[in-house]
Short mmCIF file of C-alpha atoms in Angstrom, two decimals:
data_model
loop_
_atom_site.label_atom_id
_atom_site.label_comp_id
_atom_site.label_asym_id
_atom_site.label_seq_id
_atom_site.Cartn_x
_atom_site.Cartn_y
_atom_site.Cartn_z
CA MET A 1 47.23 17.47 29.24
CA THR A 2 44.15 15.48 28.21
CA SER A 3 42.77 14.26 24.95
CA SER A 4 39.12 14.20 23.96
CA GLY A 5 37.87 10.65 23.37
CA ASN A 6 41.09 8.93 24.41
CA SER A 7 41.65 7.71 27.98
CA ASN A 8 45.36 7.11 27.38
CA PRO A 9 46.49 10.05 25.28
CA CYS A 10 49.96 10.29 23.87
CA PRO A 11 50.95 13.66 22.45
CA ILE A 12 53.93 12.15 20.65
CA PHE A 13 53.06 9.95 17.68
CA GLU A 14 55.64 7.29 16.94
CA GLY A 15 55.64 5.42 13.66
CA LEU A 16 53.46 2.35 14.12
CA SER A 17 55.86 -0.37 13.04
CA LEU A 18 59.02 -1.97 14.40
CA GLU A 19 61.55 -4.44 13.04
CA GLU A 20 61.65 -6.72 16.06
CA PRO A 21 58.92 -9.35 16.23
CA SER A 22 56.81 -10.63 19.06
CA VAL A 23 56.80 -14.38 19.69
CA LEU A 24 54.24 -17.05 20.50
CA THR A 25 54.28 -20.79 21.01
CA ILE A 26 51.38 -23.09 20.24
CA SER A 27 51.45 -26.06 22.60
CA PHE A 28 49.48 -29.26 21.92
CA ALA A 29 50.08 -30.57 25.46
CA SER A 30 46.43 -30.30 26.49
CA ASP A 31 45.12 -31.83 23.25
CA PRO A 32 47.74 -33.84 21.32
CA LYS A 33 45.29 -34.82 18.57
CA ALA A 34 44.03 -31.29 17.95
CA SER A 35 44.33 -29.48 14.66
CA LEU A 36 46.16 -26.18 14.71
CA GLY A 37 43.29 -24.62 12.79
CA VAL A 38 45.20 -22.68 10.15
CA GLN A 39 45.97 -22.84 6.46
CA LEU A 40 49.69 -22.45 5.88
CA ALA A 41 51.37 -20.47 3.11
CA ASN A 42 54.48 -22.00 1.53
CA HIS A 43 57.46 -19.62 1.33
CA ASP A 44 59.99 -22.14 0.05
CA ASN A 45 59.79 -21.21 -3.61
CA GLY A 46 63.18 -19.62 -4.25
CA LEU A 47 61.63 -16.22 -5.03
CA THR A 48 63.30 -12.86 -4.45
CA ASN A 49 60.29 -11.59 -2.52
CA GLU A 50 61.00 -14.28 0.10
CA MET A 51 64.55 -13.19 0.91
CA PHE A 52 63.66 -11.38 4.17
CA LEU A 53 61.15 -13.95 5.44
CA PRO A 54 62.42 -15.59 8.65
CA GLY A 55 60.88 -18.99 7.94
CA TYR A 56 59.49 -21.15 5.18
CA ALA A 57 55.84 -21.20 6.25
CA SER A 58 53.41 -18.63 7.55
CA VAL A 59 49.75 -18.53 8.52
CA GLY A 60 47.86 -17.74 5.35
CA ARG A 61 44.45 -18.09 6.93
CA VAL A 62 43.03 -18.80 10.38
CA LEU A 63 40.16 -21.26 10.02
CA ASP A 64 36.76 -20.55 11.52
CA GLY A 65 36.02 -22.01 14.93
CA LYS A 66 36.55 -20.37 18.30
CA ASP A 67 37.82 -23.55 19.96
CA THR A 68 40.78 -24.24 17.67
CA LEU A 69 44.29 -24.09 19.10
CA ALA A 70 45.07 -21.19 16.79
CA ASN A 71 42.18 -19.11 18.06
CA ARG A 72 42.86 -19.98 21.68
CA ALA A 73 46.50 -18.97 21.33
CA GLY A 74 45.74 -15.82 19.37
CA VAL A 75 47.42 -16.90 16.11
CA GLU A 76 47.06 -14.30 13.35
CA VAL A 77 47.48 -14.20 9.59
CA GLY A 78 51.11 -13.52 8.75
CA ASP A 79 52.62 -15.31 11.77
CA TYR A 80 55.75 -17.27 10.74
CA ILE A 81 56.70 -20.76 11.94
CA VAL A 82 60.38 -20.67 12.95
CA ALA A 83 60.77 -23.81 15.08
CA VAL A 84 59.09 -27.09 15.98
CA ASN A 85 59.76 -28.49 19.46
CA GLY A 86 62.83 -26.34 19.77
CA GLU A 87 64.31 -27.28 16.38
CA GLY A 88 64.73 -24.26 14.13
CA PHE A 89 63.45 -24.11 10.56
CA ARG A 90 64.79 -20.66 9.75
CA ARG A 91 65.95 -19.01 6.55
CA PHE A 92 68.57 -16.96 8.43
CA PRO A 93 69.69 -16.62 12.07
CA PRO A 94 67.43 -14.63 14.40
CA ASP A 95 68.30 -10.94 14.75
CA PHE A 96 66.84 -10.75 18.26
CA GLN A 97 67.04 -12.96 21.34
CA ASP A 98 63.71 -14.41 22.47
CA GLU A 99 64.23 -13.28 26.05
CA TYR A 100 64.07 -9.64 24.92
CA LEU A 101 60.97 -10.03 22.75
CA LYS A 102 57.35 -9.73 23.78
CA ASN A 103 55.77 -13.14 24.24
CA VAL A 104 52.14 -12.71 23.17
CA THR A 105 51.17 -16.17 24.44
CA GLY A 106 52.67 -15.62 27.90
CA GLY A 107 53.65 -18.19 30.54
CA MET A 108 55.83 -20.19 28.18
CA ASP A 109 59.59 -20.58 28.36
CA MET A 110 60.61 -19.86 24.78
CA ILE A 111 63.75 -22.01 24.96
CA ASN A 112 62.73 -24.97 27.15
CA LEU A 113 59.67 -26.07 25.23
CA SER A 114 59.26 -29.49 26.79
CA GLU A 115 56.21 -29.67 29.06
CA SER A 116 58.20 -31.51 31.71
CA SER A 117 60.86 -28.79 31.83
CA ASN A 118 58.40 -25.93 31.66
CA ARG A 119 56.59 -26.20 34.97
CA SER A 120 55.92 -22.83 36.56
CA ASN A 121 55.96 -21.87 40.20
CA ASP A 122 53.16 -19.87 41.76
CA ASP A 123 55.14 -16.70 41.21
CA GLY A 124 55.44 -17.42 37.47
CA ALA A 125 59.09 -18.50 37.59
CA THR A 126 60.12 -21.47 35.47
CA ASP A 127 61.68 -24.57 37.00
CA ASP A 128 64.66 -25.22 34.73
CA ASN A 129 67.53 -27.39 35.84
CA SER A 130 69.43 -26.95 32.58
CA THR A 131 73.05 -25.93 32.83
CA GLU A 132 74.13 -22.77 31.03
CA GLU A 133 75.85 -24.90 28.40
CA GLU A 134 72.66 -26.91 27.80
CA ARG A 135 70.62 -23.73 27.59
CA GLN A 136 72.98 -22.26 25.00
CA GLN A 137 72.71 -25.45 22.97
CA LYS A 138 68.93 -25.15 23.04
CA ILE A 139 69.14 -21.54 21.89
CA LYS A 140 71.45 -22.56 19.06
CA LEU A 141 69.14 -25.41 18.01
CA LYS A 142 66.07 -23.19 18.06
CA GLY A 143 67.87 -20.62 15.90
CA ARG A 144 69.02 -23.28 13.44
CA VAL A 145 69.14 -22.28 9.78
CA VAL A 146 67.91 -24.89 7.30
CA THR A 147 68.52 -24.75 3.56
CA GLY A 148 67.52 -26.92 0.64
CA LYS A 149 66.27 -26.94 -2.91
CA GLY A 150 62.88 -25.46 -3.69
CA GLY A 151 60.21 -26.94 -1.44
CA GLU A 152 62.50 -29.28 0.52
CA VAL A 153 62.57 -27.29 3.76
CA TYR A 154 58.82 -26.69 3.74
CA ASP A 155 58.28 -30.43 3.34
CA LYS A 156 60.75 -31.18 6.17
CA LEU A 157 58.92 -28.70 8.40
CA LEU A 158 55.56 -30.34 7.78
CA GLY A 159 57.18 -33.75 8.22
CA LYS A 160 58.53 -32.77 11.63
CA ILE A 161 55.10 -31.56 12.74
CA ARG A 162 53.48 -34.82 11.61
CA GLU A 163 56.22 -36.89 13.28
CA VAL A 164 55.80 -35.28 16.69
CA LYS A 165 52.01 -35.39 16.49
CA THR A 166 52.05 -39.07 15.54
CA GLU A 167 54.29 -39.99 18.48
CA GLN A 168 51.90 -38.35 20.96
CA ASP A 169 54.57 -38.43 23.66
CA PRO A 170 53.19 -36.75 26.83
CA ALA A 171 56.74 -35.78 27.78
CA ASN A 172 57.32 -34.17 24.39
CA PRO A 173 54.06 -32.60 23.12
CA LEU A 174 54.05 -30.73 19.84
CA ALA A 175 55.07 -27.08 20.30
CA ILE A 176 55.19 -24.74 17.31
CA SER A 177 57.20 -21.54 17.72
CA MET A 178 56.08 -18.52 15.72
CA GLU A 179 57.21 -14.95 15.15
CA ARG A 180 54.87 -12.06 14.45
CA TYR A 181 56.16 -9.06 12.53
CA MET A 182 54.58 -5.66 12.13
CA TRP A 183 53.20 -4.43 8.82
CA ASP A 184 56.18 -2.23 7.84
CA SER A 185 59.01 -4.48 8.99
CA ARG A 186 61.20 -5.73 6.15
CA VAL A 187 59.61 -9.14 6.54
CA HIS A 188 56.33 -7.75 5.25
CA SER A 189 57.32 -4.60 3.39
CA TRP A 190 60.05 -6.01 1.14
CA SER A 191 57.60 -7.58 -1.32
CA ARG A 192 55.79 -4.24 -1.63
CA PHE A 193 58.96 -2.32 -2.38
CA LEU A 194 60.10 -5.03 -4.79
CA SER A 195 56.79 -4.84 -6.62
CA ALA A 196 57.00 -1.05 -6.77
CA ARG A 197 60.32 -1.43 -8.62
CA ASN A 198 59.06 -4.19 -10.91
CA GLY A 199 61.21 -6.88 -9.34
CA ASN A 200 64.47 -4.97 -9.67
CA VAL A 201 66.29 -5.97 -6.46
CA PRO A 202 68.98 -3.20 -6.39
CA GLN A 203 66.36 -0.49 -7.04
CA ALA A 204 64.00 -1.97 -4.45
CA MET A 205 66.83 -2.13 -1.91
CA THR A 206 67.70 1.51 -2.53
CA MET A 207 64.04 2.43 -2.12
CA ILE A 208 63.50 0.53 1.12
CA GLN A 209 66.71 1.88 2.64
CA ALA A 210 65.60 5.43 1.78
CA HIS A 211 62.25 4.68 3.40
CA GLU A 212 63.90 3.40 6.57
CA ARG A 213 65.98 6.57 6.79
CA TRP A 214 62.81 8.60 6.28
CA ARG A 215 61.09 6.79 9.18
CA THR A 216 64.05 7.49 11.46
CA GLU A 217 64.08 11.18 10.57
CA TYR A 218 60.33 11.82 10.28
CA PHE A 219 59.14 10.31 13.55
CA PRO A 220 58.12 11.10 16.19
CA ILE A 221 55.45 13.69 15.33
CA ASP A 222 54.51 16.17 18.04
CA LEU A 223 50.71 16.22 17.88
CA THR A 224 50.46 19.18 20.24
CA GLU A 225 51.72 21.76 17.76
CA PRO A 226 48.88 24.34 17.54
CA SER A 227 48.57 24.42 13.75
CA LEU A 228 48.44 20.62 13.52
CA GLN A 229 45.94 20.49 16.38
CA GLU A 230 43.62 22.90 14.56
CA LEU A 231 43.77 20.77 11.42
CA LEU A 232 42.88 17.64 13.38
CA ARG A 233 40.22 19.38 15.46
CA VAL A 234 38.17 20.48 12.43
CA HIS A 235 38.58 17.10 10.70
CA ALA A 236 40.16 18.58 7.60
CA VAL A 237 41.99 15.25 7.50
CA SER A 238 40.38 12.25 9.20
CA GLU A 239 39.51 8.56 8.84
CA ILE A 240 36.39 6.72 7.72
CA ASN A 241 36.18 3.02 8.51
CA ILE A 242 33.03 1.23 7.38
CA ARG A 243 32.35 -2.42 8.20
CA SER A 244 31.72 -4.55 5.09
CA LYS A 245 28.08 -5.28 5.87
CA GLU A 246 27.34 -1.55 6.08
CA GLY A 247 28.57 -0.72 2.59
CA ASP A 248 27.37 -1.19 -0.96
CA GLY A 249 30.66 -2.28 -2.54
CA ASP A 250 32.48 -5.56 -2.64
CA ALA A 251 33.88 -6.59 0.77
CA ASN A 252 37.35 -6.52 -0.77
CA ASP A 253 36.85 -2.84 -1.59
CA ASN A 254 35.86 -2.03 1.97
CA VAL A 255 39.15 -0.74 3.37
CA PRO A 256 39.60 2.21 5.75
CA VAL A 257 39.80 5.61 4.11
CA VAL A 258 41.85 8.73 4.79
CA TYR A 259 39.34 11.54 4.23
CA ILE A 260 40.54 14.94 3.06
CA ASP A 261 38.14 17.90 3.15
CA PHE A 262 39.74 20.04 0.46
CA ALA A 263 37.35 22.98 0.86
CA LYS A 264 38.25 23.20 4.53
CA LEU A 265 41.96 23.04 3.70
CA GLN A 266 41.50 25.68 1.06
CA GLY A 267 39.86 27.98 3.58
CA MET A 268 42.83 27.47 5.91
CA GLY A 269 45.33 28.31 3.17
CA VAL A 270 46.40 24.88 2.02
CA ASP A 271 49.17 26.14 -0.23
CA SER A 272 51.11 27.76 2.60
CA ASP A 273 54.25 25.86 3.51
CA SER A 274 53.31 25.48 7.18
CA LEU A 275 49.80 24.16 6.49
CA SER A 276 51.05 21.84 3.76
CA ARG A 277 53.49 20.40 6.26
CA ASP A 278 50.68 19.87 8.77
CA VAL A 279 48.44 18.26 6.12
CA VAL A 280 51.19 15.77 5.29
CA ARG A 281 51.78 15.00 8.97
CA ALA A 282 48.07 14.46 9.63
CA PHE A 283 47.91 12.30 6.53
CA VAL A 284 50.84 10.20 7.77
CA VAL A 285 49.28 9.80 11.24
CA TYR A 286 46.06 8.41 9.80
CA THR A 287 47.80 6.32 7.15
CA GLU A 288 50.06 4.70 9.77
CA THR A 289 47.09 4.10 12.06
CA ILE A 290 45.05 2.44 9.31
CA LEU A 291 47.85 0.26 7.95
CA SER A 292 48.95 -0.86 11.42
CA LYS A 293 45.49 -2.35 12.02
CA SER A 294 45.31 -4.26 8.76
CA PRO A 295 43.97 -7.81 9.21
CA ASP A 296 46.80 -9.01 6.97
CA PRO A 297 50.20 -7.35 7.57
CA ARG A 298 51.52 -8.91 4.37
CA GLY A 299 49.31 -6.67 2.26
CA PRO A 300 47.98 -3.69 4.23
CA LYS A 301 45.65 -1.40 2.31
CA THR A 302 44.20 2.07 2.62
CA SER A 303 42.08 4.25 0.38
CA GLN A 304 42.01 8.02 0.09
CA PHE A 305 39.03 10.26 -0.53
CA VAL A 306 39.46 13.89 -1.51
CA ASP A 307 36.14 15.67 -0.90
CA LEU A 308 35.97 18.53 -3.39
CA THR A 309 32.49 19.66 -2.40
CA GLY A 310 32.40 23.46 -2.51
CA VAL A 311 35.68 23.68 -4.41
CA SER A 312 35.79 25.37 -7.80
CA ILE A 313 37.66 22.85 -9.91
CA LYS A 314 38.27 25.36 -12.65
CA GLN A 315 39.50 28.16 -10.43
CA GLY A 316 40.27 26.74 -6.99
CA LEU A 317 41.86 23.30 -7.25
CA GLN A 318 45.59 23.67 -6.97
CA PRO A 319 47.61 20.45 -7.20
CA GLY A 320 50.37 21.66 -4.86
CA ALA A 321 48.94 20.01 -1.74
CA LEU A 322 48.28 16.76 -3.59
CA LYS A 323 51.83 16.82 -4.93
CA ARG A 324 53.21 17.10 -1.40
CA LEU A 325 51.04 14.23 -0.19
CA TYR A 326 52.10 12.11 -3.15
CA ALA A 327 55.78 12.92 -2.57
CA THR A 328 55.47 11.42 0.92
CA PHE A 329 53.07 8.57 0.22
CA GLU A 330 54.51 7.11 -2.99
CA PRO A 331 58.09 6.37 -1.83
CA ASN A 332 57.15 5.34 1.72
CA TYR A 333 53.89 3.42 1.41
CA PRO A 334 54.18 1.60 -1.93
CA GLU A 335 51.50 -0.90 -2.93
CA THR A 336 49.25 0.06 -0.02
CA LEU A 337 46.82 2.24 -2.00
CA HIS A 338 43.55 0.57 -2.87
CA ARG A 339 41.71 3.58 -4.31
CA MET A 340 42.19 7.34 -4.50
CA VAL A 341 38.83 8.99 -5.15
CA LEU A 342 38.35 12.65 -6.07
CA TYR A 343 34.69 13.72 -5.82
CA PRO A 344 32.75 15.58 -7.09
CA VAL A 345 34.49 16.40 -10.35
CA PRO A 346 32.17 17.44 -13.21
CA ARG A 347 32.61 15.21 -16.23
CA ILE A 348 33.61 18.17 -18.34
CA MET A 349 36.56 18.77 -15.97
CA VAL A 350 37.81 15.18 -15.64
CA ARG A 351 40.33 15.56 -18.45
CA ALA A 352 41.69 18.78 -16.92
CA VAL A 353 42.05 17.14 -13.50
CA ASN A 354 43.79 14.18 -15.09
CA ALA A 355 46.25 16.59 -16.69
CA MET A 356 46.81 18.24 -13.29
CA LEU A 357 47.73 14.86 -11.86
CA GLY A 358 50.43 14.23 -14.42
CA PHE A 359 53.00 13.92 -11.63
CA VAL A 360 51.45 10.58 -10.53
CA ASN A 361 53.10 7.49 -12.01
CA GLU A 362 51.05 5.31 -14.35
CA HIS A 363 50.76 2.35 -11.98
CA THR A 364 49.34 4.47 -9.16
CA ARG A 365 47.22 6.50 -11.55
CA LYS A 366 45.23 3.36 -12.41
CA LYS A 367 43.96 3.35 -8.82
CA PHE A 368 42.55 6.90 -9.12
CA VAL A 369 38.80 7.44 -9.54
CA ILE A 370 37.71 10.92 -10.65
CA THR A 371 33.94 11.24 -10.72
CA ASP A 372 30.80 13.21 -9.93
CA ASP A 373 28.74 10.05 -9.49
CA LEU A 374 28.16 9.19 -5.84
CA GLN A 375 27.09 5.69 -6.83
CA VAL A 376 30.55 5.12 -8.32
CA VAL A 377 32.15 6.40 -5.11
CA CYS A 378 30.13 3.94 -3.01
CA LYS A 379 30.97 1.04 -5.29
CA GLU A 380 34.70 1.80 -5.21
CA LEU A 381 34.94 2.44 -1.46
CA GLY A 382 32.23 0.13 -0.16
CA TRP A 383 30.14 2.98 1.24
CA ASN A 384 26.35 2.97 1.70
CA LEU A 385 24.63 5.29 -0.78
CA LYS A 386 21.30 5.42 1.05
CA GLU A 387 23.02 6.26 4.31
CA ILE A 388 25.00 9.07 2.69
CA GLU A 389 21.76 10.48 1.31
CA THR A 390 20.20 10.24 4.78
CA CYS A 391 23.22 12.03 6.29
CA GLY A 392 22.80 14.79 3.67
CA SER A 393 26.38 14.75 2.42
CA VAL A 394 29.60 12.79 2.29
CA ASN A 395 30.90 15.06 5.05
CA GLY A 396 27.96 14.09 7.26
CA TYR A 397 28.62 10.43 6.52
CA MET A 398 32.27 10.95 7.45
CA ARG A 399 31.31 12.44 10.81
CA LYS A 400 28.96 9.53 11.54
CA HIS A 401 31.67 6.95 10.85
CA LEU A 402 34.61 8.94 12.12
CA LYS A 403 37.27 6.75 13.67
CA HIS A 404 39.51 8.08 16.45
CA GLY A 405 37.25 11.17 16.60
CA LEU A 406 39.17 13.69 18.63
CA SER A 407 41.59 11.13 20.08
CA PHE A 408 44.49 12.96 18.42
CA VAL A 409 43.25 16.32 19.69
CA PHE A 410 44.61 17.62 22.99
CA ASP A 411 42.98 20.32 25.11
#
């Protein structure tokens, strides 16, 4: 079975997030005086949204410059510092053993961090004369949990980094161990669920546990089912991803969009149970794909655009499909919506559409834009008005900037 536009097709779509992290180690052995090239975020503030964070500092920003250690090692925003030269600075013990995790830096023994004990043979094996007891001690030290009053551990962490750098010992170069978590792991998602429940920890915990059960039950999705394939083939649900420089809106508004062609869905019988199920599944596939590629896993964002061109708002817009989408999106992807745009909606019908959307909670409703003004659409989504006019329609613009194309479609 082949897939159009995708050289490595996979007919089974798994949810694009896992709990286990990947690991990386930044070694200063080759340049002891180098700067890491990042701006750190302090997570030692005693806040409830920090309770699932593995460490007390993360990468808040990777500084510009291709030749920094961070860029050479592939450091990304959201990576957490968990150890310095094999000494752990963790909030809680690791849930996974390093040897079973993907090492995204490669060629580095994650336990024996000393340069002198980390020489590799030609076949990639590591020369390590440590006894099993010594190795276990190193594992224990690297997984060390450190506690203290607000800010103390963060300061100790920075102090350790400065201490090792100042010594500039060739036999003990600075090595910073990091963990990278996916966008929907508890590390990153907990703050979103907590925010969705206004800081109420028990309610947020109930919500995130329900979400985790949903992920277990909902995935995988079989993309080869004929009805779902037809939906994907005609782009009734698809993705638009415009680079910032190509749009008219603020760069912060320029997030990938799940595009819904409501007229096309209506022609396919959107209110039927089977099609509604397929619409939700297609919506989830694109939402997961967009959020998994967010440049900042701590705050992934997506927008949604419902193209109502050719739909009679007064006679043809039924909220049933939108209700089903909302029932899946709201409890499982909280705080990821940037904008939901419904266009075109005549001004005289805006109040009626608002009434139709009464099932949406007030917080989410503030992110909705209901308009017949294409200029407003472009401002909110960062799209290029002149280009849309050149393409002849929003649908034409969508096809020009279609991401994934037919990569989810199998012949």
